[in-house]
Amino acid sequence: MGTSLEVMCELLVGNLESGDRLEALIFSAIYLKWINTGQIPCFEDGGHPRPNRHAEISRLIFRELERIYCMKDTSLQEVLAIRKIHPCLPSFKAEFTASVPLTRIRDVAHWGDIPHDLKLQIKHTIQNKLHRNAGPEDLVATEAMLARITRNPEEYSEAFVEQFKIIHHELKDFSMLRNLTEQLESIKESFDDRSLSALTLFLECKERLDNLEESKDALDKSIDLLLKTAQSLNALREVIVKGLESSLRNDVPDAAIAMRQKWRLCEIGLEDYSFLLLSRFLNALEAVGGAQQLKENAESKNPEECTAIGNELLAWKEKGLSEKEGSEDGKAVWALRFKVTLDRSRRLTKEYSEALLQMFPQKVECYVISQYMSSPTVDRWAVVEQILCYLKGAPGDEDRCLWQVTAAGNNIKGVVLLQELPHLSHLGVRAGQEKVIFVTCEDDDKIADIQKLNGKCVRHNTTGNFPVKDL
């Protein structure tokens, strides 16, 4: 992952002043997201960059992103792209920027009372990889190892298991993959009394909501609790956003930058959690009668519209319900007013969604194709923007080939696999689902003829004879 971060740092820091700033941010968000989700694996490249190098580069990228975030001319699209990048950056707390970070795994790999084969497995699958090219897959390997050593409680010593759990927690911390409650607890020390009360109230509401049992009585209570949780969330997020308003000074200490990263991720995490609350609130309303029952009984990135909607809601709350408004039913009039405000909120969220959809899909497709065309297992022909590819091999790498066929979408029009493969293989089934012509060919002479067509316009059929012909 170190090399990937270096590429991202060069791309972002070198291009954010140019007219290509938005494109650089979007492609960086796509690339880092795929690394974090394992779609792009991190391999050792012969170098030996310890995790502190990852943390140092992450800090450089974070500073640049925060600088852009606070600029007056930063567009909505750029803000959205930046918010997609932040959760993908490793932590750069002092413990991870130390000259020799994450050393506990080395001690565990030489633990005295564990079998020799387990020592070797920890060393080769976790320790060496972590200290040469740390990546998200190290956390996956650690979770798998933790599951193994805790399967039988008496098999390994309590001290060894406890140390391995600490390692797992450290890697989660390094990868910034802690849950929202853990993230908020980590910034508690930086809050003043007023901010701390907002944090405490939200955590209490969230805990009560998480522990709420599913029953008819609980459903009735959940609506009120959901509203209280949402209100406490907004109050807490307002505190955090206000703390992030000022830009970073050039002389700010590293510890302050690390704390700002935590604050930023908490703010983004609260926004994500608000969508979960809204979804649960909608489901709870539908369960008790939906809009009719509501008649009887989030913030986006458009601040002006959000303020207007907020003012409307406060006005309706202050006015309250009345039996009559002129000759009209007071409840009906209030419900109609509320519906107008909800419609306005819906349009605002739709604009937010459309902004995201305009930014990412085309860039994702371009990036997929560029990655696909550079794959060592793939050769291809191109007809305008449509691709007919032939795969040199799939066994042992079928998931990667499957992902390439799926992710390339409409650009892939046909696949010729140069080996035998079961008809109902994952690759074949997925190609069928994507409506991509899929054939296999083991004839060396025909394969040689196919390879001569590289770069030409071709016609592809699946008659059982020669599957590809030059146009």
Tab-separated table of C-alpha atoms in Angstrom, residues 1-10 12-13 49-64 89-92 97:
chain	number	residue	atom	x	y	z
A	1	MET	CA	0.000	0.000	0.000
A	2	GLY	CA	2.979	2.298	0.534
A	3	THR	CA	3.672	2.596	-3.203
A	4	SER	CA	-0.030	3.218	-3.859
A	5	LEU	CA	-0.083	6.049	-1.319
A	6	GLU	CA	3.049	7.544	-2.858
A	7	VAL	CA	1.349	7.570	-6.252
A	8	MET	CA	-1.732	9.188	-4.726
A	9	CYS	CA	0.382	11.776	-2.905
A	10	GLU	CA	2.198	12.705	-6.118
A	12	LEU	CA	-2.931	14.975	-5.415
A	13	VAL	CA	-0.210	17.321	-4.233
A	49	PRO	CA	8.816	0.480	3.636
A	50	ARG	CA	7.637	0.060	7.214
A	51	PRO	CA	4.121	1.170	8.182
A	52	ASN	CA	5.486	4.499	9.434
A	53	ARG	CA	6.095	5.435	5.793
A	54	HIS	CA	2.405	4.826	5.067
A	55	ALA	CA	1.466	7.028	8.018
A	56	GLU	CA	3.775	9.864	6.950
A	57	ILE	CA	2.401	9.897	3.391
A	58	SER	CA	-1.137	9.714	4.739
A	59	ARG	CA	-0.440	12.837	6.815
A	60	LEU	CA	0.815	14.710	3.739
A	61	ILE	CA	-2.299	13.756	1.777
A	62	PHE	CA	-4.586	14.660	4.674
A	63	ARG	CA	-3.034	18.120	5.047
A	64	GLU	CA	-3.515	18.816	1.361
A	89	LEU	CA	-6.283	6.950	4.595
A	90	PRO	CA	-4.262	5.148	7.296
A	91	SER	CA	-3.908	6.704	10.716
A	92	PHE	CA	-0.835	8.828	11.394
A	97	THR	CA	4.848	7.375	12.673
